[in-house]
Coordinates of C-alpha atoms in Angstrom, one line a residue:
Chain A
M1 CA -17.3 27.7 12.5
K2 CA -19.0 25.6 9.9
I3 CA -17.1 22.4 8.5
L4 CA -18.3 20.9 5.1
V5 CA -17.6 17.1 4.8
A6 CA -18.0 15.6 1.3
V7 CA -18.5 11.8 1.2
K8 CA -18.8 9.1 -1.5
R9 CA -20.6 6.1 -1.6
A10 CA -18.4 3.4 -3.1
V11 CA -17.8 -0.6 -3.1
D12 CA -17.1 -1.9 0.5
Y13 CA -13.2 -2.2 0.8
N14 CA -13.4 -6.1 1.5
V15 CA -15.2 -6.6 -1.8
K16 CA -12.9 -8.2 -4.6
V17 CA -14.7 -6.7 -7.8
R18 CA -15.0 -8.6 -11.0
V19 CA -15.0 -7.1 -14.5
K20 CA -18.2 -7.7 -16.3
A21 CA -18.0 -10.0 -19.4
D22 CA -18.9 -7.3 -22.0
N23 CA -15.9 -5.1 -20.5
S24 CA -18.1 -2.1 -19.9
G25 CA -17.1 -1.7 -16.4
V26 CA -17.1 -3.7 -13.0
D27 CA -20.1 -5.7 -11.7
L28 CA -21.6 -3.6 -8.7
A29 CA -24.9 -5.7 -8.9
N30 CA -25.6 -7.3 -5.3
V31 CA -22.2 -5.9 -4.0
K32 CA -21.8 -4.4 -0.5
M33 CA -21.6 -0.7 -0.7
S34 CA -20.1 1.6 2.0
M35 CA -18.9 5.0 2.7
N36 CA -15.4 5.3 1.0
P37 CA -12.8 4.8 3.9
F38 CA -10.9 7.9 3.2
C39 CA -14.4 9.9 3.8
E40 CA -14.9 8.1 6.8
I41 CA -11.5 9.7 8.1
A42 CA -13.0 13.0 7.0
V43 CA -16.1 12.8 8.9
E44 CA -14.2 11.6 12.1
E45 CA -12.0 14.6 11.9
A46 CA -14.8 17.1 11.5
V47 CA -16.3 15.2 14.4
R48 CA -13.1 15.7 16.6
L49 CA -12.7 19.4 15.7
K50 CA -16.3 19.8 16.9
E51 CA -15.6 18.2 20.0
L52 CA -12.4 20.0 20.4
S53 CA -14.2 23.3 20.0
I54 CA -17.0 22.4 22.6
K55 CA -14.2 21.2 25.1
E56 CA -12.4 24.7 24.7
G57 CA -15.5 26.6 25.0
R58 CA -15.6 28.1 21.7
V59 CA -18.5 28.6 19.4
A60 CA -19.6 25.0 18.7
T61 CA -18.9 23.9 15.2
E62 CA -21.6 22.9 12.7
I63 CA -20.8 19.8 10.6
V64 CA -22.6 19.6 7.3
V65 CA -22.1 16.3 5.1
V66 CA -22.7 16.3 1.4
S67 CA -22.7 13.5 -1.1
I68 CA -22.9 13.5 -4.8
G69 CA -24.6 10.5 -5.9
P70 CA -27.4 8.1 -6.2
T71 CA -30.5 8.0 -4.0
T72 CA -29.0 5.3 -2.2
A73 CA -26.1 7.5 -1.0
Q74 CA -28.6 8.8 1.8
E75 CA -27.4 5.6 3.5
Q76 CA -24.0 7.1 3.6
L77 CA -25.2 10.3 4.6
R78 CA -27.3 8.7 7.5
T79 CA -24.0 7.0 8.6
A80 CA -22.3 10.4 8.6
L81 CA -25.1 12.0 10.9
A82 CA -24.8 8.9 13.2
L83 CA -21.1 9.4 13.7
G84 CA -21.8 13.3 14.4
A85 CA -22.7 15.5 11.5
D86 CA -25.4 18.0 12.0
R87 CA -27.3 18.0 8.7
A88 CA -26.9 16.6 5.3
I89 CA -27.3 17.4 1.7
L90 CA -27.4 14.7 -1.1
V91 CA -26.7 16.2 -4.6
E92 CA -28.8 13.4 -6.6
S93 CA -27.1 12.5 -9.8
A94 CA -27.5 8.9 -11.2
E95 CA -24.9 9.6 -13.7
D96 CA -21.0 8.4 -13.2
L97 CA -19.6 11.8 -12.8
T98 CA -15.9 12.5 -13.2
S99 CA -14.0 14.1 -10.4
L100 CA -14.3 17.5 -12.0
A101 CA -18.0 17.6 -12.3
V102 CA -18.2 16.2 -8.9
A103 CA -15.8 19.2 -7.6
K104 CA -18.1 21.8 -9.7
L105 CA -21.4 20.5 -7.6
L106 CA -19.5 20.8 -4.5
K107 CA -18.1 24.1 -5.5
A108 CA -22.0 25.2 -6.0
V109 CA -22.6 23.7 -2.3
V110 CA -19.4 25.6 -0.9
D111 CA -21.0 28.7 -2.4
K112 CA -24.3 28.3 -0.7
E113 CA -23.0 27.0 2.5
Q114 CA -19.9 29.1 3.0
P115 CA -18.1 26.6 5.3
Q116 CA -14.6 27.8 6.6
L117 CA -13.1 24.2 6.2
V118 CA -13.8 21.6 3.7
I119 CA -12.9 18.0 4.4
L120 CA -12.6 15.0 1.9
G121 CA -11.1 12.0 1.4
K122 CA -7.9 11.9 -0.7
Q123 CA -9.0 9.3 -3.1
A124 CA -12.2 7.1 -3.7
I125 CA -11.2 3.4 -3.7
D126 CA -13.5 2.9 -6.9
S127 CA -12.2 5.4 -9.5
D128 CA -8.8 5.8 -7.5
N129 CA -8.6 9.4 -9.2
N130 CA -7.1 11.6 -6.2
Q131 CA -8.5 14.7 -7.8
T132 CA -11.6 16.0 -6.3
G133 CA -10.4 18.0 -3.2
Q134 CA -7.5 19.6 -5.3
M135 CA -9.9 20.7 -8.1
L136 CA -12.4 22.1 -5.5
A137 CA -9.9 24.0 -4.0
A138 CA -8.8 25.4 -7.7
L139 CA -12.4 26.2 -8.5
S140 CA -12.9 28.0 -4.8
G141 CA -9.8 29.7 -5.0
Y142 CA -9.0 28.2 -1.5
G143 CA -5.4 26.7 -0.2
Q144 CA -5.1 22.8 -0.3
G145 CA -3.8 20.6 2.4
T146 CA -4.0 17.3 0.8
F147 CA -3.0 13.9 2.2
A148 CA -3.2 15.1 5.8
S149 CA -1.8 13.4 8.7
K150 CA -2.6 16.2 11.3
V151 CA -4.9 19.2 11.0
E152 CA -4.7 22.0 13.8
I153 CA -6.8 25.1 13.3
S154 CA -5.5 28.3 14.9
G155 CA -7.5 31.6 14.4
D156 CA -8.2 32.3 10.9
S157 CA -5.5 29.8 9.3
V158 CA -5.2 25.8 9.8
A159 CA -2.0 23.9 9.9
V160 CA -1.8 20.7 7.9
T161 CA 0.9 18.1 8.1
R162 CA 0.9 16.3 4.8
E163 CA 2.0 12.6 4.3
V164 CA 4.6 13.3 1.3
D165 CA 6.8 10.8 -0.4
G166 CA 9.9 11.5 1.5
G167 CA 8.1 11.9 4.9
A168 CA 6.0 14.8 6.2
Q169 CA 5.6 18.5 5.1
T170 CA 3.7 21.0 7.1
V171 CA 1.7 24.0 5.4
S172 CA 0.0 26.8 6.8
L173 CA -3.4 27.9 4.8
K174 CA -5.6 30.6 5.3
L175 CA -8.9 29.8 6.1
P176 CA -11.2 28.8 4.3
A177 CA -9.3 25.9 3.2
I178 CA -9.7 22.4 1.6
V179 CA -8.0 19.5 3.4
T180 CA -7.8 15.7 1.9
T181 CA -7.5 13.0 4.6
D182 CA -4.7 10.2 4.4
L183 CA -4.7 7.1 6.6
R184 CA -3.1 8.2 9.5
L185 CA -5.1 11.3 10.4
N186 CA -7.3 9.4 12.7
E187 CA -9.2 6.2 13.4
P188 CA -12.9 6.4 12.9
R189 CA -15.0 5.4 15.3
Y190 CA -18.2 3.3 15.2
A191 CA -21.6 4.7 15.5
S192 CA -23.4 3.7 18.6
L193 CA -27.2 2.5 18.2
P194 CA -28.7 5.5 20.2
N195 CA -26.8 7.5 17.6
I196 CA -27.9 5.7 14.9
M197 CA -31.7 6.2 15.9
K198 CA -31.0 10.0 16.3
A199 CA -29.5 10.3 12.9
K200 CA -32.8 9.2 11.5
K201 CA -34.3 12.5 12.7
K202 CA -31.6 14.9 11.6
P203 CA -32.2 16.9 8.6
L204 CA -31.2 15.5 5.1
E205 CA -31.6 17.7 2.0
V206 CA -32.2 16.6 -1.5
V207 CA -31.2 18.5 -4.4
T208 CA -30.8 17.6 -8.1
A209 CA -27.5 18.3 -9.9
D210 CA -29.7 20.2 -12.4
A211 CA -30.7 22.5 -9.8
L212 CA -27.4 23.7 -9.2
G213 CA -27.0 24.8 -12.6
V214 CA -23.6 22.9 -13.0
S215 CA -22.6 21.5 -16.2
T216 CA -21.3 18.0 -15.6
A217 CA -20.0 17.4 -19.1
S218 CA -16.8 15.3 -19.5
T219 CA -13.7 15.4 -21.7
N220 CA -12.9 11.7 -20.6
K221 CA -14.7 8.7 -21.8
T222 CA -13.9 5.1 -20.4
V223 CA -13.6 2.6 -23.7
K224 CA -13.4 -0.4 -21.8
V225 CA -12.5 -2.0 -18.5
E226 CA -10.6 -5.3 -18.3
A227 CA -9.3 -7.6 -15.6
P228 CA -5.6 -7.0 -14.9
A229 CA -3.1 -9.7 -16.4
A230 CA -3.1 -12.5 -13.7
R231 CA 0.0 -13.4 -12.1
S232 CA 0.9 -17.0 -11.7
A233 CA 2.2 -18.8 -8.5
G234 CA 5.6 -19.9 -9.2
I235 CA 7.4 -22.7 -6.9
K236 CA 8.1 -23.3 -3.2
V237 CA 11.4 -23.7 -2.2
K238 CA 12.6 -25.9 0.7
S239 CA 15.3 -23.9 2.0
V240 CA 17.0 -20.4 2.3
A241 CA 20.1 -21.9 0.4
E242 CA 17.9 -23.0 -2.3
L243 CA 16.0 -19.5 -2.4
V244 CA 19.4 -17.9 -2.8
E245 CA 20.6 -20.4 -5.4
K246 CA 17.5 -19.7 -7.6
L247 CA 17.7 -16.0 -7.4
K248 CA 21.1 -15.9 -8.5
N249 CA 21.4 -18.7 -11.1
E250 CA 17.7 -18.7 -12.5
A251 CA 16.1 -15.5 -11.9
K252 CA 19.5 -13.7 -12.1
V253 CA 18.2 -10.8 -9.8
L254 CA 21.0 -11.4 -7.1
Chain B
M1 CA 2.0 18.1 -30.9
T2 CA 4.0 19.5 -28.0
I3 CA 4.1 18.0 -24.6
L4 CA 4.9 19.6 -21.2
V5 CA 6.6 17.5 -18.7
I6 CA 6.5 19.0 -15.1
A7 CA 10.1 18.1 -13.4
E8 CA 10.0 16.4 -10.3
H9 CA 12.7 17.9 -7.8
D10 CA 13.6 19.4 -4.3
N11 CA 15.6 22.5 -6.1
K12 CA 18.8 20.3 -6.1
V13 CA 18.4 17.2 -7.9
L14 CA 16.3 16.0 -10.4
A15 CA 14.1 12.8 -9.4
P16 CA 14.2 9.7 -11.3
A17 CA 10.5 9.8 -11.7
T18 CA 10.9 12.3 -14.1
L19 CA 12.7 10.3 -16.5
N20 CA 9.8 7.6 -16.6
T21 CA 7.4 10.5 -17.0
V22 CA 9.4 11.7 -20.2
A23 CA 9.2 8.0 -21.4
A24 CA 5.3 8.5 -21.5
A25 CA 5.7 11.7 -23.3
V26 CA 8.2 9.8 -26.0
K27 CA 5.1 7.0 -26.4
I28 CA 2.6 9.7 -27.0
G29 CA 5.1 11.2 -29.5
G30 CA 5.7 14.9 -30.4
D31 CA 8.2 17.5 -29.1
I32 CA 8.9 17.5 -25.3
H33 CA 9.4 20.3 -23.0
V34 CA 10.2 20.0 -19.3
L35 CA 9.3 22.8 -16.8
V36 CA 11.3 23.2 -13.7
A37 CA 9.6 25.4 -11.5
G38 CA 11.5 26.2 -8.1
Q39 CA 13.9 28.5 -6.6
G40 CA 17.6 28.3 -7.2
A41 CA 17.3 25.0 -9.2
G42 CA 19.8 25.5 -11.8
A43 CA 21.4 22.2 -11.2
V44 CA 17.8 20.7 -11.9
A45 CA 17.4 22.6 -15.1
E46 CA 20.9 21.6 -16.3
A47 CA 20.0 17.8 -15.6
A48 CA 16.8 18.4 -17.5
A49 CA 18.5 19.5 -20.3
K50 CA 20.5 16.5 -20.6
I51 CA 17.6 14.0 -20.8
A52 CA 17.5 12.2 -23.9
G53 CA 14.5 13.2 -26.2
V54 CA 13.8 16.6 -24.4
A55 CA 13.7 19.6 -26.7
K56 CA 13.3 22.7 -24.3
V57 CA 13.6 23.2 -20.6
L58 CA 11.5 26.1 -19.3
V59 CA 12.6 27.5 -15.8
A60 CA 10.5 29.3 -13.5
D61 CA 12.8 30.5 -10.8
N62 CA 10.9 32.3 -8.1
A63 CA 10.6 32.2 -4.2
A64 CA 6.8 31.3 -4.6
Y65 CA 7.8 28.0 -6.1
A66 CA 10.4 27.2 -3.7
H67 CA 8.3 24.4 -1.9
Q68 CA 5.8 23.4 -4.9
L69 CA 3.1 24.9 -3.0
P70 CA 0.1 24.0 -5.5
E71 CA -1.8 27.4 -4.6
N72 CA 1.2 29.1 -6.7
V73 CA 2.7 26.5 -8.9
A74 CA -0.8 25.3 -10.5
P75 CA -1.6 28.8 -12.0
L76 CA 1.9 28.8 -13.4
V77 CA 1.5 25.5 -15.1
A78 CA -2.0 26.3 -16.5
E79 CA -0.8 29.3 -18.0
L80 CA 2.2 27.9 -19.7
G81 CA 0.4 24.8 -20.3
K82 CA -2.4 26.3 -22.4
G83 CA -0.6 25.9 -25.6
Y84 CA 0.4 22.2 -25.3
S85 CA -1.4 19.1 -26.2
H86 CA -0.4 17.3 -23.2
I87 CA 0.7 18.2 -19.6
L88 CA 2.4 15.3 -17.9
A89 CA 3.5 14.9 -14.3
A90 CA 4.9 12.0 -12.4
A91 CA 2.2 10.4 -9.9
T92 CA 4.2 11.2 -7.0
S93 CA 2.8 12.9 -3.8
N94 CA 3.9 16.2 -5.7
G95 CA 2.4 15.5 -8.9
K96 CA -0.8 14.4 -7.2
N97 CA -1.2 17.4 -5.4
I98 CA -0.6 20.1 -8.3
L99 CA -1.8 18.6 -11.4
P100 CA -5.6 18.2 -10.5
R101 CA -5.7 21.8 -9.5
V102 CA -4.1 22.4 -13.1
A103 CA -6.7 20.4 -14.7
A104 CA -9.7 22.3 -12.9
V105 CA -8.2 25.6 -14.0
L106 CA -8.0 24.4 -17.5
D107 CA -11.6 23.1 -17.1
V108 CA -10.7 19.5 -18.2
D109 CA -10.8 16.1 -16.7
Q110 CA -7.4 14.8 -15.6
I111 CA -6.5 11.1 -16.5
S112 CA -4.6 9.8 -13.2
E113 CA -1.7 7.4 -13.1
I114 CA -1.7 6.0 -16.5
I115 CA 0.1 2.7 -16.9
S116 CA 0.5 2.6 -20.9
V117 CA -0.1 4.8 -23.7
E118 CA -2.5 3.3 -26.6
S119 CA -2.4 6.2 -28.6
A120 CA -2.1 10.2 -28.3
D121 CA -5.4 10.4 -27.0
T122 CA -6.0 7.1 -25.1
F123 CA -4.4 5.6 -22.1
K124 CA -4.7 2.7 -19.7
R125 CA -5.1 3.2 -15.7
P126 CA -5.7 0.9 -12.9
I127 CA -8.8 1.5 -11.1
Y128 CA -10.5 -0.5 -8.0
A129 CA -6.9 -1.1 -6.5
G130 CA -5.6 -2.6 -9.6
N131 CA -8.3 -5.3 -9.7
A132 CA -9.4 -3.6 -13.1
I133 CA -7.9 -1.8 -15.8
A134 CA -9.8 0.9 -17.5
T135 CA -9.0 2.1 -21.1
V136 CA -9.7 6.1 -21.0
Q137 CA -10.0 8.3 -24.1
S138 CA -9.7 12.0 -23.7
N139 CA -11.1 14.7 -25.9
A140 CA -9.7 17.7 -23.9
A141 CA -7.6 20.3 -25.9
V142 CA -5.0 19.9 -23.2
K143 CA -4.6 16.5 -21.7
V144 CA -3.7 16.5 -18.3
I145 CA -2.2 13.4 -17.0
T146 CA -0.2 11.8 -14.0
V147 CA 2.0 8.9 -15.1
R148 CA 2.8 6.0 -12.8
A149 CA 6.4 5.5 -12.8
T150 CA 6.7 1.8 -12.8
G151 CA 4.5 1.7 -16.1
F152 CA 7.2 3.3 -18.1
D153 CA 11.1 2.2 -18.5
P154 CA 12.9 5.4 -17.8
V155 CA 14.5 7.3 -20.7
A156 CA 18.3 8.0 -20.6
A157 CA 19.5 10.8 -18.2
E158 CA 22.4 11.8 -20.5
G159 CA 22.4 12.3 -23.9
G160 CA 20.2 15.1 -24.8
S161 CA 21.0 19.0 -25.2
A162 CA 17.9 20.9 -25.1
S163 CA 17.9 24.7 -25.0
V164 CA 17.1 26.5 -21.4
E165 CA 14.6 29.2 -21.2
A166 CA 13.6 31.3 -18.2
V167 CA 9.7 31.8 -18.2
G168 CA 6.6 32.8 -16.5
A169 CA 5.6 35.8 -14.1
A170 CA 5.5 34.8 -10.3
H171 CA 2.1 33.6 -9.0
D172 CA 2.0 34.1 -5.4
A173 CA -1.7 33.3 -4.5
G174 CA -0.7 34.5 -0.7
I175 CA -3.2 31.8 0.6
S176 CA -0.5 29.2 1.7
S177 CA 2.8 29.2 3.2
F178 CA 5.4 26.2 3.7
V179 CA 5.9 25.6 7.6
G180 CA 8.3 22.9 7.5
E181 CA 9.3 19.2 6.8
E182 CA 10.6 16.1 8.4
L183 CA 12.0 13.7 5.5
A184 CA 13.4 10.3 6.5
K185 CA 17.1 10.2 6.3
S186 CA 18.2 6.9 4.8
D187 CA 21.5 5.9 2.9
R188 CA 19.2 3.0 1.5
P189 CA 17.8 3.7 -2.0
E190 CA 14.5 5.3 -2.4
L191 CA 11.4 2.8 -2.5
T192 CA 10.0 3.6 -5.8
A193 CA 13.7 3.6 -7.4
A194 CA 15.1 0.8 -5.9
K195 CA 16.2 -2.6 -7.8
I196 CA 15.3 -4.7 -5.0
V197 CA 12.8 -4.0 -2.0
V198 CA 12.4 -5.8 1.2
S199 CA 9.1 -5.6 2.9
G200 CA 7.9 -6.4 6.2
G201 CA 4.3 -7.1 7.3
R202 CA 2.4 -7.9 10.7
G203 CA 4.5 -11.0 10.8
M204 CA 7.4 -8.9 11.8
Q205 CA 5.7 -8.6 15.5
N206 CA 7.2 -5.2 16.2
G207 CA 9.3 -2.0 14.9
D208 CA 12.4 -3.4 16.4
N209 CA 12.5 -6.6 14.4
F210 CA 12.6 -4.6 11.3
K211 CA 16.5 -4.4 11.9
H212 CA 16.6 -8.0 10.5
L213 CA 15.2 -6.5 7.2
Y214 CA 17.4 -3.5 7.4
A215 CA 20.5 -6.0 7.8
L216 CA 19.4 -8.1 4.7
A217 CA 18.5 -4.8 2.8
D218 CA 22.1 -3.2 3.3
K219 CA 23.5 -6.7 2.1
L220 CA 21.6 -6.6 -1.1
G221 CA 21.5 -2.8 -1.6
A222 CA 17.8 -2.8 -1.4
A223 CA 15.1 -0.4 -0.1
V224 CA 12.8 -1.5 2.9
G225 CA 9.1 -1.1 2.5
A226 CA 6.2 -2.3 4.7
S227 CA 2.8 -3.6 4.2
R228 CA -0.3 -1.2 5.5
A229 CA -0.9 -3.9 8.4
A230 CA 2.6 -3.2 9.6
V231 CA 2.2 0.7 9.3
D232 CA -1.3 0.7 11.0
A233 CA 0.3 -1.4 14.0
G234 CA 2.9 1.4 14.3
F235 CA 5.9 -0.8 13.6
V236 CA 7.1 1.7 10.9
P237 CA 6.1 5.1 9.5
N238 CA 3.8 5.4 6.7
D239 CA 6.6 6.7 4.1
M240 CA 7.4 2.9 4.1
Q241 CA 3.9 1.6 3.2
V242 CA 3.7 -0.3 -0.2
G243 CA 0.2 -0.7 -1.7
Q244 CA -2.9 1.1 -3.1
T245 CA -2.8 3.6 -0.3
G246 CA 1.0 3.8 0.0
K247 CA 3.7 3.6 -2.7
I248 CA 3.6 1.5 -6.0
V249 CA 7.0 -0.1 -6.5
A250 CA 8.0 -2.5 -9.5
P251 CA 11.6 -3.4 -8.6
Q252 CA 13.6 -6.5 -10.0
L253 CA 13.1 -8.2 -7.0
Y254 CA 10.5 -8.1 -4.3
I255 CA 11.0 -10.0 -1.0
A256 CA 7.8 -10.0 0.9
V257 CA 8.5 -11.1 4.6
G258 CA 5.9 -12.0 7.0
I259 CA 3.1 -10.3 4.6
S260 CA -0.1 -12.2 4.2
G261 CA -0.8 -10.6 0.7
A262 CA -4.0 -8.5 1.1
I263 CA -5.2 -6.9 -2.3
Q264 CA -4.5 -3.7 -1.2
H265 CA -0.8 -4.7 -0.6
L266 CA -0.7 -6.6 -4.0
A267 CA -1.6 -3.6 -5.7
G268 CA 1.4 -1.8 -4.8
M269 CA 4.1 -4.7 -5.9
K270 CA 2.5 -7.1 -8.2
D271 CA 4.3 -5.7 -11.3
S272 CA 7.5 -6.5 -9.6
K273 CA 9.8 -8.8 -12.0
V274 CA 10.4 -11.3 -9.3
I275 CA 8.5 -11.7 -6.2
V276 CA 9.8 -13.5 -3.3
A277 CA 7.4 -14.7 -0.3
I278 CA 8.7 -15.7 3.1
N279 CA 5.9 -16.6 5.4
K280 CA 5.4 -19.4 8.0
D281 CA 1.8 -19.5 7.0
E282 CA 1.7 -21.8 3.7
E283 CA -1.9 -20.7 3.1
A284 CA -1.0 -17.1 2.9
P285 CA -2.2 -15.5 -0.1
I286 CA 1.0 -13.7 -1.1
F287 CA 2.1 -17.3 -2.3
Q288 CA -0.5 -17.1 -4.9
V289 CA 1.6 -14.5 -6.8
A290 CA 5.2 -15.2 -5.7
D291 CA 7.6 -16.8 -8.0
Y292 CA 9.5 -18.1 -5.3
G293 CA 8.0 -18.9 -1.9
L294 CA 9.6 -20.4 1.2
V295 CA 7.3 -21.6 4.4
A296 CA 9.7 -20.7 7.1
D297 CA 10.2 -18.8 10.4
L298 CA 11.2 -15.4 9.0
F299 CA 13.3 -14.8 12.1
E300 CA 15.4 -17.8 11.1
A301 CA 15.4 -17.5 7.2
I302 CA 16.3 -13.6 7.0
P303 CA 19.6 -13.9 9.0
E304 CA 20.3 -17.0 7.2
M305 CA 19.6 -15.3 3.7
A306 CA 21.6 -12.1 4.8
A307 CA 24.5 -14.6 5.3
L308 CA 24.3 -16.3 2.2
A309 CA 23.3 -13.5 -0.2

C-alpha cells in the first residue's frame, strides 16, 4: 500500500515567539524552524506501519511525504526521508496559506498519488487551527480518524482509536482514509547519521502551487496580531494555613 | 442575520459548552437556532429549547448521527447551514472533528477557537499556544467558527421557550462506523466545567501519588487535571491533560501542584481567575503567573490543605 504523510515546517516548539512591533504577525527572523511535532508523529506512524508490513511479509508499503511551504521546507522533507519516508514532494508556495488552501493542494496530490492512507498532524503549533486533515477528508470524500492514539489496518479498513474529551473512541474507516495524530500515538525516533546521509539521495520533487491548478484564495484576513495580556506574579505565602486563609477571605474562591 | 449553533451532547444530556457557544452567538447578534443531530435525543432538544436567547431548535434524529460521525453529520450541517450567516460549535473534540469538514464542504475558511467577538465578522483567537492573539476578519458568506468555552460566560440554561422542528434527510456516507468507546468514569466534575481544578505535574513522581490530589479535590468539589509532563510520564491518562495540546480550562481557582509551568501548560490554564502554585522549586516559572505561591513539599502541603480547606 501507499501512505502519504503531510508535514509542516513550523517554529520549533522550544522557541518563545514574540509579536512584531507593528502588530503584523510574530517575528520569525532568525528563529529556529523544525518539523511540527504532530507531523513528526505522523511520519513515525507511517514508518511503523511500513515496518509492520515488512515483518508480516506483506507487500512493502511506500511512504510519500509531502509539504506545502517555502523552499526551505525541503529541510523538513529531508528529515522525514531520514526517518524512513521513501520519496518527497514539495508544493512550493511562499504565501501564508490557510488550512483550506493547504487541504486543496493536498487533495491535488492525493488525486495524483492515490494513497490508501493519508496521515497528518492534528494541528500545527503556529496557527493552532486543527483543520487541515478534516478538510482534506471532506474534499476527498474519505473517512477521517482525527486525534489518533492507535491505528490498526486490517484488509480494506482501518481502526482508529481517538482521543476524545471524555476518554477514547474507536471508529472503523473504509480505506482510503485520513488519520490525524495526537500526542500519545507514538514516540518519534531520531534519525541516525547513516540515514541522514542516505536521505540526501532519496528523490525530492518540487512542484509549484500554481502548477496544481488550485485556487488558494482565502475568506479570512488577519487584521492584527498582539501579545496576550500579561499576567503578573502575585505573592508568596509562607504556610498552607496562610494560603487557605487568603483563598477563603481575600480571593473568596473557597 | 441568523446563527446556527451545533449542540454538543451525548444523546442524553446537553453539554454545558453549548451554553458558552450560544453566548458567543449572542455577542454576534441576530436570531439563534440550535441544531441537535443525534439519535433519540429528545431530552437534549428539550433542554436546548429552554436555553435563554434561542429562537428555534432543529432536530435531526437518525441512527446515522448517533455517534456524531463527521462523515455523516458534516453534510447535514453544511446543507442546513447554507442559509445562515454563521455556524458555531464548541471547540470540543467533537466540534473540532466536525466543523472543519463543514467549512470545506461550504468552501470557506474556518476560524478556530475564538475567544472574543469584535464584530459580526471579526474575532480574536490565540495562536502560537496563546503567545500571540490574532484578530481575524472573515468575508465568507457563511462564517464557520469554533468557540473556546473559556472565552465566554455561559448563557442561562433556563428561561427560553424555543420552537422545536424536525429537519433533514439522513446522510449515511457509509464510509465510517462507530466501534466503541471507553469513557473515564468519575464522580468529580468535568475538567472544563469545574469551578476548581487541582492539577499535578512531574513533581507528583508517580500515578499512585495522585491520590493526594484526588483527596484534596473531593474535599473542594474540584476536578483533577495534569500537565503534559505527567501524562507523558504515564502517571495519568491523556484526557486529564491541561495545556495547549490538551484541555483549555479557566476555573475560578486553579491549583498547580508540582508543575513547573511550561509555556504549553500555561496556554491551557492562564485565564483562570485565581492561580495557586505549590512547588518546592522556588525558581519554577509557574510562580510568575500565580496569584498565590507556596514553596513547599507537596506531599506535606496537600494533605495539610485538604485538612484545613
